Each structure stands twice: as C-alpha cells, then as structure tokens.
Coordinates of C-alpha atoms and ligand atoms in Angstrom, one line a residue:
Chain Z
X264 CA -51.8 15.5 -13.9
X265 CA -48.3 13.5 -12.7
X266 CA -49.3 11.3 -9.7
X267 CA -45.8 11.3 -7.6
X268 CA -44.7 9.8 -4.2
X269 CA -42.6 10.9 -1.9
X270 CA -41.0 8.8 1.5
X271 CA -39.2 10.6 4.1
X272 CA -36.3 7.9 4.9
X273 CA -35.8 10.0 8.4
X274 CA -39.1 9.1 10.3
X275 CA -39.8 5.3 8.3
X276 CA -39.2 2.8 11.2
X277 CA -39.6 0.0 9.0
X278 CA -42.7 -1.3 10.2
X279 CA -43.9 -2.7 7.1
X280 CA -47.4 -1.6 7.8
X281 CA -47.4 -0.4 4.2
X282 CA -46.6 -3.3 3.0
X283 CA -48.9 -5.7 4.4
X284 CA -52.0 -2.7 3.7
X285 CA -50.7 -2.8 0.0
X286 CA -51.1 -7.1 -0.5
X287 CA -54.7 -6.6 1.6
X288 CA -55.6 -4.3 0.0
X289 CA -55.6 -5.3 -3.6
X290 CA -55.0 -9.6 -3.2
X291 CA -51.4 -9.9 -3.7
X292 CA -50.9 -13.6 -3.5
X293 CA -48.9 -14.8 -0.8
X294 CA -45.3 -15.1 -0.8
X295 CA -45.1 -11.6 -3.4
X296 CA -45.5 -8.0 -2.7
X297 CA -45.7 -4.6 -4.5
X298 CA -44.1 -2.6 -2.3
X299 CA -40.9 -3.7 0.0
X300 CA -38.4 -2.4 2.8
X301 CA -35.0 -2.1 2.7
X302 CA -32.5 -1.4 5.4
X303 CA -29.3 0.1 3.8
X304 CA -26.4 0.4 6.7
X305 CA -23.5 2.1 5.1
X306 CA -20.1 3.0 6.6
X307 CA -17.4 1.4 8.5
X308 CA -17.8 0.2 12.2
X309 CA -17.9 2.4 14.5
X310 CA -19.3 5.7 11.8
X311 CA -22.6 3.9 10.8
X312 CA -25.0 5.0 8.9
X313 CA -28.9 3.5 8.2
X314 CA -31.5 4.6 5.8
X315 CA -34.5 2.9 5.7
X316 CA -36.6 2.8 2.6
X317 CA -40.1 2.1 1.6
X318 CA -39.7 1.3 -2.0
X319 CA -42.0 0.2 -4.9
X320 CA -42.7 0.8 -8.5
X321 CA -41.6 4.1 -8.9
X322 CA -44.0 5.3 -11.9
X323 CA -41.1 6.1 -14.0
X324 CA -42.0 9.1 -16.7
X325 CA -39.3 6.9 -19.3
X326 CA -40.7 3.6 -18.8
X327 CA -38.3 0.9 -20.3
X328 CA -40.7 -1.6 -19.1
X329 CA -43.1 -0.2 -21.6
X330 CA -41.2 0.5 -24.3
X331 CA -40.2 -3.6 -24.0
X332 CA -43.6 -4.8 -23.6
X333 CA -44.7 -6.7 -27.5
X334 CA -47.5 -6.6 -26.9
X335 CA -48.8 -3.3 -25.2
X336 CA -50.1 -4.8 -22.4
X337 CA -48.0 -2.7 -20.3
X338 CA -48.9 0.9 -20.6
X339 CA -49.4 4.0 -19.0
X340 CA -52.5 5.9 -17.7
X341 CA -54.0 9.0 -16.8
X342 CA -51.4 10.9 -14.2
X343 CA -48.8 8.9 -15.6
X344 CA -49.2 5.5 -13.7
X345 CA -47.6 2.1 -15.2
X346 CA -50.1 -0.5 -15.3
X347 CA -50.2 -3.9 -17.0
X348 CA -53.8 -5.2 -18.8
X349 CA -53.3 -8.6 -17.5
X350 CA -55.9 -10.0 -20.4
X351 CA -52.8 -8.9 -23.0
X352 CA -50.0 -9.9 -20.7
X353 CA -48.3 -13.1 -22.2
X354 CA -45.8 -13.4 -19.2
X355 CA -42.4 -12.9 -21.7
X356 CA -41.3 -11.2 -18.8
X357 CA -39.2 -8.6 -21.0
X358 CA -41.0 -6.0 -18.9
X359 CA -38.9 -7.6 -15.9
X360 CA -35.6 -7.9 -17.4
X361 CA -36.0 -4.1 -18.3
X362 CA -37.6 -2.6 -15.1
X363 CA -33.6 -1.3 -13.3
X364 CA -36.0 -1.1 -9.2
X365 CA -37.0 -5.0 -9.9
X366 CA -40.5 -3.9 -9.0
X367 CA -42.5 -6.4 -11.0
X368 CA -43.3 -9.9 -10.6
X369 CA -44.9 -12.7 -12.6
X370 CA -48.6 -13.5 -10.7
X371 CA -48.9 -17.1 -9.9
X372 CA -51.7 -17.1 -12.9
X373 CA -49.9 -15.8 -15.5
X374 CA -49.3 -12.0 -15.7
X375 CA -47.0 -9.5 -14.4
X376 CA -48.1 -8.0 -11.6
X377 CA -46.9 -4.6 -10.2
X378 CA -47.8 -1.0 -7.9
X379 CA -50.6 0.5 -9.6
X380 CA -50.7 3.5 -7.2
X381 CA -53.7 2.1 -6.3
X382 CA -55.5 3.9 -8.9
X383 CA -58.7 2.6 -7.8
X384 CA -59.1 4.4 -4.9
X385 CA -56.5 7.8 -6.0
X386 CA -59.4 8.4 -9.2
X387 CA -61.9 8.4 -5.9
X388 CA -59.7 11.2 -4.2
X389 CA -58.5 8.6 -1.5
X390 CA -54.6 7.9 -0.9
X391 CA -53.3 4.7 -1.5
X392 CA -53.4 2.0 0.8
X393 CA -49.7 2.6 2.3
X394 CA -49.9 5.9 2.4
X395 CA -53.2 5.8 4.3
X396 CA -52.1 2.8 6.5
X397 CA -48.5 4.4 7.6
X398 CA -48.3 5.1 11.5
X399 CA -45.6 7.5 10.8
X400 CA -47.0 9.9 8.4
X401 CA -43.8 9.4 6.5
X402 CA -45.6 8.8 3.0
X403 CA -46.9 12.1 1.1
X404 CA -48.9 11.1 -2.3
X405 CA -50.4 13.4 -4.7
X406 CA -50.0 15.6 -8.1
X407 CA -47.1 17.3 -9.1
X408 CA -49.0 19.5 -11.2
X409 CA -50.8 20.8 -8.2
X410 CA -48.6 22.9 -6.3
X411 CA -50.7 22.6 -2.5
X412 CA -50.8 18.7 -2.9
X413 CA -49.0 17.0 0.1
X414 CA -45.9 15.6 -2.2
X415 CA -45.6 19.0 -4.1
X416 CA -45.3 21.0 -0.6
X417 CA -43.0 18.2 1.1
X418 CA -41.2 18.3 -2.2
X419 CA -39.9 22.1 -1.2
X420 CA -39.6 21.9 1.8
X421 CA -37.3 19.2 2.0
X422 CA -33.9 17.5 0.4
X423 CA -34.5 14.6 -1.7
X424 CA -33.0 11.6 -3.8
X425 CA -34.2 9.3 -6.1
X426 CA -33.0 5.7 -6.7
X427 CA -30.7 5.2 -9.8
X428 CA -31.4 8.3 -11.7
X429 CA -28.3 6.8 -13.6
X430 CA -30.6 4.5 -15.0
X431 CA -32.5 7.4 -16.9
X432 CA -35.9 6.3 -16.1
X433 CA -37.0 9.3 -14.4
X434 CA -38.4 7.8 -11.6
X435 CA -41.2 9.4 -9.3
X436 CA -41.0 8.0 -5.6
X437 CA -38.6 10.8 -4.2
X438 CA -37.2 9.9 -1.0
X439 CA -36.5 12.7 1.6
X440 CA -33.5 13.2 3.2
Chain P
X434 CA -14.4 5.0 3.1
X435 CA -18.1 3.8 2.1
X436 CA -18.6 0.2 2.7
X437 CA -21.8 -1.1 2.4
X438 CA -22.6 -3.5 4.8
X439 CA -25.9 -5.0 4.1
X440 CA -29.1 -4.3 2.5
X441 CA -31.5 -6.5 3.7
X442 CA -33.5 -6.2 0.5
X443 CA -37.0 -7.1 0.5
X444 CA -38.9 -7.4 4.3
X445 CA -40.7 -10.3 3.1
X446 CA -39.3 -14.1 2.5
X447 CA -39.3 -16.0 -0.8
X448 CA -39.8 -12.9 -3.2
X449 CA -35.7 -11.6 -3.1
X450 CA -34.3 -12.1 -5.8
X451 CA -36.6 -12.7 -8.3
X452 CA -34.1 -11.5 -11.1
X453 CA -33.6 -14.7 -12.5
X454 CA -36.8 -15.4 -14.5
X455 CA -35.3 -16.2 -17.7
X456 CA -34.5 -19.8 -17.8
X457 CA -33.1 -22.4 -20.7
X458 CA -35.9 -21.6 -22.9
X459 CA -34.6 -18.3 -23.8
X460 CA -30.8 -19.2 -24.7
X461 CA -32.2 -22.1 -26.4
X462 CA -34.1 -19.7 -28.5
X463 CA -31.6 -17.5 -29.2
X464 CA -29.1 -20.2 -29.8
X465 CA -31.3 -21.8 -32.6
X466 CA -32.2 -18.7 -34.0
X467 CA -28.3 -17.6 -34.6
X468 CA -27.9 -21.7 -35.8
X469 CA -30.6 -21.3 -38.4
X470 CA -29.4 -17.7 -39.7
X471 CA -26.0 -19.2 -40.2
X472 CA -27.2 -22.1 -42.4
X473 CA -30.1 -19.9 -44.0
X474 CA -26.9 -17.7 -44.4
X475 CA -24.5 -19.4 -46.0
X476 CA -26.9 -21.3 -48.5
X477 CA -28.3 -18.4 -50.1
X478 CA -25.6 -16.0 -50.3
X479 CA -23.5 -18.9 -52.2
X480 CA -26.6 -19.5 -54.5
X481 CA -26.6 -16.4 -55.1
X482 CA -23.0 -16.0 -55.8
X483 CA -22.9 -18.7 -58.2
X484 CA -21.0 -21.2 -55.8
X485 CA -23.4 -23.9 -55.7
X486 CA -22.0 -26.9 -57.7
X487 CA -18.9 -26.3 -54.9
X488 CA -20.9 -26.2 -52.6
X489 CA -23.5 -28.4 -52.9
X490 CA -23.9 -28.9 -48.9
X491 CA -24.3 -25.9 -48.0
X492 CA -26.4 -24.3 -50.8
X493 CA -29.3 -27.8 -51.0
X494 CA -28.9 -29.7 -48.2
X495 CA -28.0 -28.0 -44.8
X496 CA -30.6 -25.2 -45.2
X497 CA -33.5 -28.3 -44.2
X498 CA -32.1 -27.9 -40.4
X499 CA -33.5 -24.3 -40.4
X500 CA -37.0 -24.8 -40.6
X501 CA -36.2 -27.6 -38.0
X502 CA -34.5 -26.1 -35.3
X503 CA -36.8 -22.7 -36.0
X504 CA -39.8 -25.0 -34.4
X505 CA -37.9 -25.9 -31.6
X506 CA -37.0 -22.7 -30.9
X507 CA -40.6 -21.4 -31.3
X508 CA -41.7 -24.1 -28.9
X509 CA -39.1 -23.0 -26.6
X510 CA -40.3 -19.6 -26.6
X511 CA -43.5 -20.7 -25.9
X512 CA -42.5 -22.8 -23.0
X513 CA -40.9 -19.6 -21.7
X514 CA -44.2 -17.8 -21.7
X515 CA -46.0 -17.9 -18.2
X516 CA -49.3 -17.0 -20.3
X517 CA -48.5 -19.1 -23.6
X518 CA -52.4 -19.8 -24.5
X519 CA -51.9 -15.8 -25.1
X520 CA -49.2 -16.2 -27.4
X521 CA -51.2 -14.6 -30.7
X522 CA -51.0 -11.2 -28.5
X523 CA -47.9 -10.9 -30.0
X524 CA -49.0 -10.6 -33.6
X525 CA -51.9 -8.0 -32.9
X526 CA -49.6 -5.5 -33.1
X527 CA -46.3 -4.2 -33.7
X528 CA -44.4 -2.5 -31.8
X529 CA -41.2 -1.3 -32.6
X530 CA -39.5 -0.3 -29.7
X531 CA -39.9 -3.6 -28.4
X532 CA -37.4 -6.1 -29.6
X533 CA -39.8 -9.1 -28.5
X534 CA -41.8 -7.5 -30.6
X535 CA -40.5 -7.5 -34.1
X536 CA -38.7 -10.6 -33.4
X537 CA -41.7 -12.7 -33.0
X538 CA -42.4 -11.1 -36.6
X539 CA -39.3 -11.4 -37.8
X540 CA -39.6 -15.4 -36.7
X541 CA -42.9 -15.2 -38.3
X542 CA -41.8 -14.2 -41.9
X543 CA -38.7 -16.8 -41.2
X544 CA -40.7 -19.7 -40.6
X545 CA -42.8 -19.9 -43.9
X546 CA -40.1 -18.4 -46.1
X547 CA -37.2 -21.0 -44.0
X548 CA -39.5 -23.8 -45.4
X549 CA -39.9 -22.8 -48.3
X550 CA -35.6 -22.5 -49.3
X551 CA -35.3 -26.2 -48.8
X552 CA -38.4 -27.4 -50.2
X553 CA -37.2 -26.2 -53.6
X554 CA -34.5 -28.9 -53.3
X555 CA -36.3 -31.5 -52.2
X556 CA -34.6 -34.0 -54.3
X557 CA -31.4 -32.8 -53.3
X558 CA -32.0 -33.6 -50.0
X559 CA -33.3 -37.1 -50.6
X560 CA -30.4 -38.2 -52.9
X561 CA -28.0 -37.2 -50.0
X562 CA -29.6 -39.2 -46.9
X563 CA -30.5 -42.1 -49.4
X564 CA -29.3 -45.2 -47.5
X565 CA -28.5 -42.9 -44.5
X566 CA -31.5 -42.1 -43.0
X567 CA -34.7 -44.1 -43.1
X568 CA -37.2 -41.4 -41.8
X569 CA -35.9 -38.3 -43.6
X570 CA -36.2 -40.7 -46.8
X571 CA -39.7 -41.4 -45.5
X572 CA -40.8 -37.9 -44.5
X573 CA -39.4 -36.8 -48.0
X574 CA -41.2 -39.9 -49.9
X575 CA -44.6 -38.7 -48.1
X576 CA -44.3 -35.2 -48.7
X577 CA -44.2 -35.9 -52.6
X578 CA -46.8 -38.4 -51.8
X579 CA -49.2 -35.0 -50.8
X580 CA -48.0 -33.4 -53.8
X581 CA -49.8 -35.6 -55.7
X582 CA -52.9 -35.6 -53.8
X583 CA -52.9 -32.3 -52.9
X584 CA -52.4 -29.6 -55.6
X585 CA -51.9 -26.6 -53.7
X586 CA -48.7 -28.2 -51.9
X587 CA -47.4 -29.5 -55.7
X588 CA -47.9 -25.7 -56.6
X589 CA -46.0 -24.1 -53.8
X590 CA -43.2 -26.8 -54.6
X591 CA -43.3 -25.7 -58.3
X592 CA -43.3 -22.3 -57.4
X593 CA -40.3 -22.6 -55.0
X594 CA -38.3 -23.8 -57.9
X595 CA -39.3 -21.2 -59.8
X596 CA -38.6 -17.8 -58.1
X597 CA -35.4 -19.7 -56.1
X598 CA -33.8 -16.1 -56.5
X599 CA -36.3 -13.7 -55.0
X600 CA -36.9 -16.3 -51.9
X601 CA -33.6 -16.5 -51.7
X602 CA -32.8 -12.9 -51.3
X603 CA -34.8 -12.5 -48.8
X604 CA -34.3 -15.0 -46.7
X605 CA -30.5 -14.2 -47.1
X606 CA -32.0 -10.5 -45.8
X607 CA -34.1 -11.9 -42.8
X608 CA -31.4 -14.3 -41.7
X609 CA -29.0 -11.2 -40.7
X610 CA -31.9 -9.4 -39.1
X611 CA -32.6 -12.7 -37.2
X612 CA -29.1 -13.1 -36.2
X613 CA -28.6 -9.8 -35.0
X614 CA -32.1 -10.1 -33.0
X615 CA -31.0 -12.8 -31.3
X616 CA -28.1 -10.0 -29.4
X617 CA -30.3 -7.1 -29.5
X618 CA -33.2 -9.1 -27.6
X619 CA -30.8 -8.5 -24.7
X620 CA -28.9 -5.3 -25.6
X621 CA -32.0 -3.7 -25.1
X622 CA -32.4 -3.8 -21.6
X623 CA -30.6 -1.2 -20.1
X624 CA -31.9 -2.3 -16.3
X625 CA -29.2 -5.5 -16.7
X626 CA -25.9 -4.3 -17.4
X627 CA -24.2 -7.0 -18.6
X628 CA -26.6 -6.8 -21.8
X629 CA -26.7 -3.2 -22.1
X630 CA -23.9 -2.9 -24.9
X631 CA -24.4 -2.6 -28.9
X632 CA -21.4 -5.1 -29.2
X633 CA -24.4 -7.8 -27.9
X634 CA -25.9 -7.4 -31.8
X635 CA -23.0 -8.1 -34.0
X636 CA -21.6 -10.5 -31.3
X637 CA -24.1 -13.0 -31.4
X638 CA -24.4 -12.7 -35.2
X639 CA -20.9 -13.7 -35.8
X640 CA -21.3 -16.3 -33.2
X641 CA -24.7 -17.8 -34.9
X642 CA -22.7 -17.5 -38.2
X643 CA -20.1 -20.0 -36.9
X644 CA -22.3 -22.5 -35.5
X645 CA -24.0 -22.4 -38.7
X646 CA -20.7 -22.7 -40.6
X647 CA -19.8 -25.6 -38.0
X648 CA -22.8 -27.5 -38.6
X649 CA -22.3 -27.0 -43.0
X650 CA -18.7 -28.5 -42.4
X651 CA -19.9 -31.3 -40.1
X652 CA -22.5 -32.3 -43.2
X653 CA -20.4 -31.9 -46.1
X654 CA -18.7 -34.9 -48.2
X655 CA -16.0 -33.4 -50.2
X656 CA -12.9 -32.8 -49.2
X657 CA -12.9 -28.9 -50.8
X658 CA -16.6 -28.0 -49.2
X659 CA -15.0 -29.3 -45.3
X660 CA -12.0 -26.7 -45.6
X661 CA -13.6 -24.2 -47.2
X662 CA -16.0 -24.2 -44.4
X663 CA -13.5 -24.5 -41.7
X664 CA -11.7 -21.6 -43.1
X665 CA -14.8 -19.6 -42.6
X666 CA -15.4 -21.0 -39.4
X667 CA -11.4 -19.8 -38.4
X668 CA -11.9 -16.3 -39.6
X669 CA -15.7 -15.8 -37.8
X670 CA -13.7 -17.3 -34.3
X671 CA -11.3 -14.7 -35.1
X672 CA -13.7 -12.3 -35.5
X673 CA -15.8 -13.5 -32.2
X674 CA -12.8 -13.4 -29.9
X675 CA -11.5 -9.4 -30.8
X676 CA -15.2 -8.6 -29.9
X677 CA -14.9 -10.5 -26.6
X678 CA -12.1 -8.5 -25.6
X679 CA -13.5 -5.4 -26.7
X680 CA -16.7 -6.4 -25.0
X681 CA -14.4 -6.5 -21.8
X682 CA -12.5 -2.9 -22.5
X683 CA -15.5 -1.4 -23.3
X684 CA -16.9 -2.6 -19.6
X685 CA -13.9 -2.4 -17.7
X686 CA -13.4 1.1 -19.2
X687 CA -17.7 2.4 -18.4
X688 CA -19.7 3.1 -15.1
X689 CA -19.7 0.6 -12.1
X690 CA -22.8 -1.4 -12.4
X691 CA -21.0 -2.4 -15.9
X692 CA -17.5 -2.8 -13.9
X693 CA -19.2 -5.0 -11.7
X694 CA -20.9 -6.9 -14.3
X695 CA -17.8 -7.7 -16.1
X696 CA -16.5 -8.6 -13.1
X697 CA -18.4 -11.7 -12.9
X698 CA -16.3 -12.9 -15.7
X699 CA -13.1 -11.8 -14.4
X700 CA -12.7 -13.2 -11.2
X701 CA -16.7 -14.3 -10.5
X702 CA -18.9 -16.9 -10.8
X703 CA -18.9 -17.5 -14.2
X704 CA -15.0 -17.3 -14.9
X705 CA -14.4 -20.9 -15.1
X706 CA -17.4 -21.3 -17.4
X707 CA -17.0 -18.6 -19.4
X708 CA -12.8 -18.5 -20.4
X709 CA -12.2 -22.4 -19.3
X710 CA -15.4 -24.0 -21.7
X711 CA -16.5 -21.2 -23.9
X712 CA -13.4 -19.2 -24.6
X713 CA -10.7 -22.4 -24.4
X714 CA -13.2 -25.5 -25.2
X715 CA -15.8 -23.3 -27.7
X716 CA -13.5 -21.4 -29.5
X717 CA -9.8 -21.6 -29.2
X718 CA -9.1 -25.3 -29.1
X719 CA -11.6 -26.0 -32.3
X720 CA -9.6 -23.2 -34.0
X721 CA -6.6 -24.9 -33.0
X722 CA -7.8 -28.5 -34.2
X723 CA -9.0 -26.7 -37.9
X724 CA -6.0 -24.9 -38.4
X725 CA -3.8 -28.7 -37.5
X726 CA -6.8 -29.7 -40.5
X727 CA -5.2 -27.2 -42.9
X728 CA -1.9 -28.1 -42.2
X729 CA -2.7 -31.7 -43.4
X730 CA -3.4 -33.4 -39.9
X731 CA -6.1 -36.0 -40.2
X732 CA -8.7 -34.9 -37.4
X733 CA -12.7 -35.8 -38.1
X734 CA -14.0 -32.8 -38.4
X735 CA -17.4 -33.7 -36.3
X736 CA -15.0 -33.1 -33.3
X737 CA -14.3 -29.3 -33.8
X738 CA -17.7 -28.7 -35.3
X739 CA -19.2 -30.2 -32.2
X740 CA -17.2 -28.1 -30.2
X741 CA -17.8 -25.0 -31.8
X742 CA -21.3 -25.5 -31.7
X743 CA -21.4 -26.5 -28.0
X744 CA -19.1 -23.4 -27.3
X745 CA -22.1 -21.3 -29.2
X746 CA -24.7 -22.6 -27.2
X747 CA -23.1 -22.5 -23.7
X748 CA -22.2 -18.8 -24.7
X749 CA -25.9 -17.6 -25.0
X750 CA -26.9 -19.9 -21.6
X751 CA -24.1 -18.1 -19.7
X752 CA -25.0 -14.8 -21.2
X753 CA -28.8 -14.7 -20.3
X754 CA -27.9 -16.6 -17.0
X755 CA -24.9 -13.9 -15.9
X756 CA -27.1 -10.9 -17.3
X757 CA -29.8 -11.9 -15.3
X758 CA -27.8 -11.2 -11.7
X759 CA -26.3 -8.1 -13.4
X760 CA -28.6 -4.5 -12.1
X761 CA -28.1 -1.2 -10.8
X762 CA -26.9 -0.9 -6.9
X763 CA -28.5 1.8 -5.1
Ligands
LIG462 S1 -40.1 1.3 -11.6 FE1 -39.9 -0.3 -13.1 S2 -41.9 -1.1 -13.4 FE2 -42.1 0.9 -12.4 S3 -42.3 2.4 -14.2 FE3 -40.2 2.3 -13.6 S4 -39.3 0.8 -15.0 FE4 -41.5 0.5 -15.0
LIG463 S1 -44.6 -10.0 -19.4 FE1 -46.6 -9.1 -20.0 S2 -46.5 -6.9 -19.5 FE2 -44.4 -7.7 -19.3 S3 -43.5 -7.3 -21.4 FE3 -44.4 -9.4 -21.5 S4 -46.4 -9.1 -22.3 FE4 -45.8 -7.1 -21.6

C-alpha cells in the first residue's frame, strides 16, 4: 500500500476550507496548521500567471526527516505515512531543519507536530478531513498500489508536478496541472 | 522572462516562517564542542609525541577547560530541547544516519574520558594557578580532599596516571570525530542549502582547532610554548580561509537554491557580519597581529587569541543563523 495525494491547482479557489477541517479535525493548537495555501503569481505585468496550492506534508518515500530523527520518534507507517511518536520526540527539531516543504512544527507542548494523512480515519476507509471537507472536489486521496483509487485514476488522466523533486525526497502530494 | 511576484506563503497568520528554530543554544554547542576538541587535541597528540616538557601548557594544564566548556555545552543542548525532561531518548538507541544521534554518543564517551585527561595531572594544574586563582586552588584542594575519603575516586585518579597513553589515544581519536561533528551536524541537512556541503566537516574542525590553539597560547608562560602556538594558530587560519573561498566557488559554481544561499554572504544580510567581523576581525587581523609577534613586535597575545576565538564563535552563530533562512524555492 503507498497512500498518495493528489491536488488539482486548476479548480482550488483557495478557500481554505481544508485547512481549517484539518486543525478541527485533529486539535491543532491555534496559531499552527498542518496543511497551508499558497498563491504563487508568476510572470511580468500584464502576462500573469497564478497557481494556487494546497500544500502539506507531502509523505515523502526518502524521508530526510527520518533519517535525522536520534531518536526514532519520527518514523514511517503502514502505506508509507510520516508520523512522529510524540512520547519519543525530544523537540531537537533536526527533523525541521531537514524537512526541504517546512511542513513540521514544534507543538506548544513539546513535540513536533505534522500531516498524518489522517490515518485515523484513512485505516477506517474514510478520506481525510480536507479531502472530505473541499467544496471543489479538487483533492483525490487514495493508494497508488490500487490502480481504480481516485488519486491513481486522476494520476492518468491528468498532467502533474511535484514540489522540489530537486530536493530528492520523492514526495507524494502531486499537484495537477 | 519569469519573475515571481509574490507567494503569499502560508493562509494563516503567525506560523510563516517558522524556519528559524535553531537559536544560540546550538552554535554555542557547536562552538564549545570544536573549543574542547582543539585543546583535547593538542594535549594528547604532543603527549603523545613526546613534546610535553615544551609544552607543558598545552599537554597538563589547558586540557581542564574541556571537561568545562563540554557541560556548558551539554546544558546548552539541553536548553535547546523543547522536550528536555526527554533527553535520555537519545541514548536508547543509536541511530546512525542521524548525526544528532551519534553525536549525543560521541559527547557521551567525551565527557567521562574529557575528565578523566586532566585529572591525571591534577597537580599540574594546581602548581600553575597557585596564587592565581583562589577557587580552582580550592576545587583542586577538595577534590583530593574526596580522594581520601572516598576510595573509588583515589582509584580512578591512580588509574588515570597509570594508563595516561591508552586514554590519551582515544581521546586524541574522539576529539577529531567531535570536531568534525560539530560541521557535519549541519552538512546533513540537505533541506537548508547553505549547510548542505562536505566542506561544513573539515571547516569547522580546522576552525575548532584554532580556537583551541588560541586558547593554549592565551594560557601559556614561556616565551617558546606562545609562538609555537601562534604559529599553529597562522597555519590553521591559513588553512580556514582557502576553505572559505572554496566554500564560495563550490556555491557560486552549483544549483540556485545554493547560489542564492551564498548570496546572502555576498551582497546579503549577513555580508557585513560575515567578511567585516569574522573574515577581517576573526581571522585576518589576528593573523596579522601574530605574524607582527614573530617578527619581534611586542603585542600581548590575549588580544589576538581573543579575537580568534570571538571570530570562531560568531562564525558558527552566523552559520546556523544564515542556514536557517537558506531552503528550496518552489
Ligand atoms: S514533506 Fe517533510 S516532513 Fe513530510 S515526509 Fe517529506 S521531508 Fe518529511
Ligand atoms: S524534534 Fe522529535 S521527531 Fe524531530 S528529530 Fe527531534 S526527536 Fe525526532
């Protein structure tokens, strides 16, 4: 199983419905988030150019932020999800410094905090809170492995990106484009 | 042309940036840790090569700093922890991908084996703060005082004196692992660009060499042990700045997150930090003041060996400070 997500940055009208369901739905304290917008404009006035992007932890299959961890409380799960024990997590914050999408914080108690795919509810056969939450149907979750889930069928169809595959993390939120 | 215009980062207030998470605990650390492999260093490997009646500094006395500035810079690394009650997570197991990993061990063996160097010249020590410094005397007076109380403490001092070679050839070994630790700590991130080079290892172990060479020639007494130390101290600042400019080719000359990285030195921020007090005040002007020394000026030396040691530790706060902004755009 390889959990993936993909985001289609051509019908996301930055709402940020997913990520308000994302710090209801599992208590992210106020003031932090797991998943974020951004609003790229590229070009020169008057050839303009936006993407909008719903971006979070992107489940990397080469995770330096595991590799970094000393003590192991960052690891990786069943379907290939990044999550941190926050009972081992000493809050060294190397798992920070070596994460290239910024997508972890320190929690105000302690432990680094991140997207867990919402593994709670995906091991129940639900989507994750964005993805269930989005007014746009622009979010498509599910296993790679399993060629009629929504992200492996959207994943033909479709032209996509990832952010900084420079970085050589191998990320797995594709964006459509 | 492609211009970016903006990127409005993260919808939500407060949270963007939170890159900069590393503070002054971390290049206090480091900056200790490269201090204490230079005088752990030097003492050993002229013990071992026979030098130590020249160098009597060097070899007995300076190596007592180590274990000193090693607790600061464990306490400093526990400061830096946001969970630091969970500290002992780091030695339940070892991981060796993770540099934070073996270098808590590394520290680990240091600390004991950093004690027990200078404990085998206890008397050493005293005879050379004797009417200098009332509570080293003291703290030297009580430990012998234990000694006799305690046996177990009298035994490890006996048995310091007695294997002086085997502890002293491995903590001549741990003290380069611990001063090329304190680089690869941040080489190892490959998310922060300005880090993400091997130079970062060999780098900061020259640098921590010099400080540690800095701080041998600001203690010694004769005449012969100050130069000889200075002269080391000329040909590690030689060393240091060819790396810095390779440092710079070797960005200048690689992808554009690292072009843009170095271009915080060149032209950024941290310019007037970096070449005016590090390159100028930390390295070039102190060379300049030893090599007037060798050329028969009278200069004290505390004032190059204070700079050379400020110039070491501002280096390692504006590294972990500039590497910290330093990421990949997309
Ligand atoms: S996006 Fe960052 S935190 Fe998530 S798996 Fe990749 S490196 Fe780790
Ligand atoms: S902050 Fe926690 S999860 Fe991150 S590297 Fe340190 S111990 Fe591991």
């Amino acid at each position: 199983m390889r959990y993936a997500m993909a985001m289609d940055t051509k019908k996301c009208v930055g709402c940020s419905d997913c990520v308000v369901a994302c710090q209801t739905e599992n208590n992210v304290p106020h003031g932090f988030c797991r998943d974020w917008i951004v609003e790229n404009v590229d070009g020169t006035y008057p050839n303009l150019e936006m993407e909008i992007r719903s971006e979070r932890c992107n489940q990397c299959e080469d995770t330096p932020c595991v590799r970094t961890c000393p003590t192991g409380a960052s690891h990786i799960i069943e379907g290939g999800i990044v999550k941190v024990t926050h009972v081992e997590c000493i809050g060294c914050g190397a798992c920070i410094q070596a994460c290239p999408y910024d997508a972890r914080y320190f929690h105000p108690d302690g432990y680094v905090d991140k997207c867990t795919f919402c593994d709670h509810r995906v091991s129940k056969g639900q989507d994750t809170a964005c993805v269930a939450v989005c007014p746009t149907k622009c979010l498509y979750f599910g296993d790679l492995h399993d060629e009629n889930s929504p992200v492996s069928k959207i994943l033909r169809e479709r032209k996509w990106k990832v952010n900084a595959p420079e970085a050589g993390t191998k990320p797995q939120v594709y964006f459509l484009i | 042309m492609k211009e970016e215009l903006f990127v409005s980062g993260r919808n939500i207030p407060f949270i963007d940036p939170v890159l900069h998470i590393w503070h002054w605990q971390i290049p206090l650390y480091l900056f200790v840790g490269g201090l204490a492999a230079g005088l752990i260093f030097f003492s050993t490997y002229f013990y071992l090569t026979g030098k130590e009646k020249e160098y009597p500094i060097a070899v007995q006395v300076a190596p007592f700093l180590a274990p000193i500035v090693i607790v600061l810079g464990l306490i400093a690394l526990l400061l830096d922890l946001r969970h630091p009650a969970f500290f002992w997570q780091l030695y339940t197991t070892i991981r060796f991908d993770s540099p934070m990993s073996w270098g808590a061990w590394t520290l680990g063996a240091v600390m004991p084996l950093s004690v027990l160097w200078p404990l085998s010249y206890l008397t050493e020590i005293r005879a050379y703060f004797d009417g200098k410094n009332r509570y080293i005397i003291n703290l030297i007076d009580w430990i012998f005082k234990m000694m006799k109380q305690y046996w177990i403490i009298e035994w490890v001092y006996k048995l310091s004196i007695e294997y002086r070679k085997p502890i002293a050839i491995v903590n001549m070994v741990l003290s380069i692992i611990l001063g090329v630790y304190t680089g690869i700590l941040l080489s190892a991130f490959n998310a922060r660009p300005l880090w993400n080079t091997s130079l970062l290892g060999p780098l900061f172990l020259v640098s921590g060499l010099s400080t540690g060479a800095a701080a041998i020639m600001w203690m010694a007494k004769s005449h012969h042990e100050k130069i000889a130390f200075s002269k080391i101290d000329l040909i590690l600042i030689g060393v240091e700045l060819f790396f810095i400019v390779h440092l710079f080719m070797g960005f200048l000359a690689s992808t554009a997150v690292q072009q843009e990285a170095a271009g915080l030195f060149l032209g950024g921020e941290f310019t007037a930090v970096f070449w005016g007090f590090f390159v100028v005040g930390g390295l070039v002007f102190p060379a300049i003041l030893e090599i007037l020394e060798l050329y028969g000026f009278k200069i004290p030396i505390s004032i190059p060996a204070f700079f050379i040691l400020f110039g070491g530790a501002l280096f390692r706060f504006i590294m972990v400070d500039a590497g910290q902004i330093t990421r990949y755009l997309y």
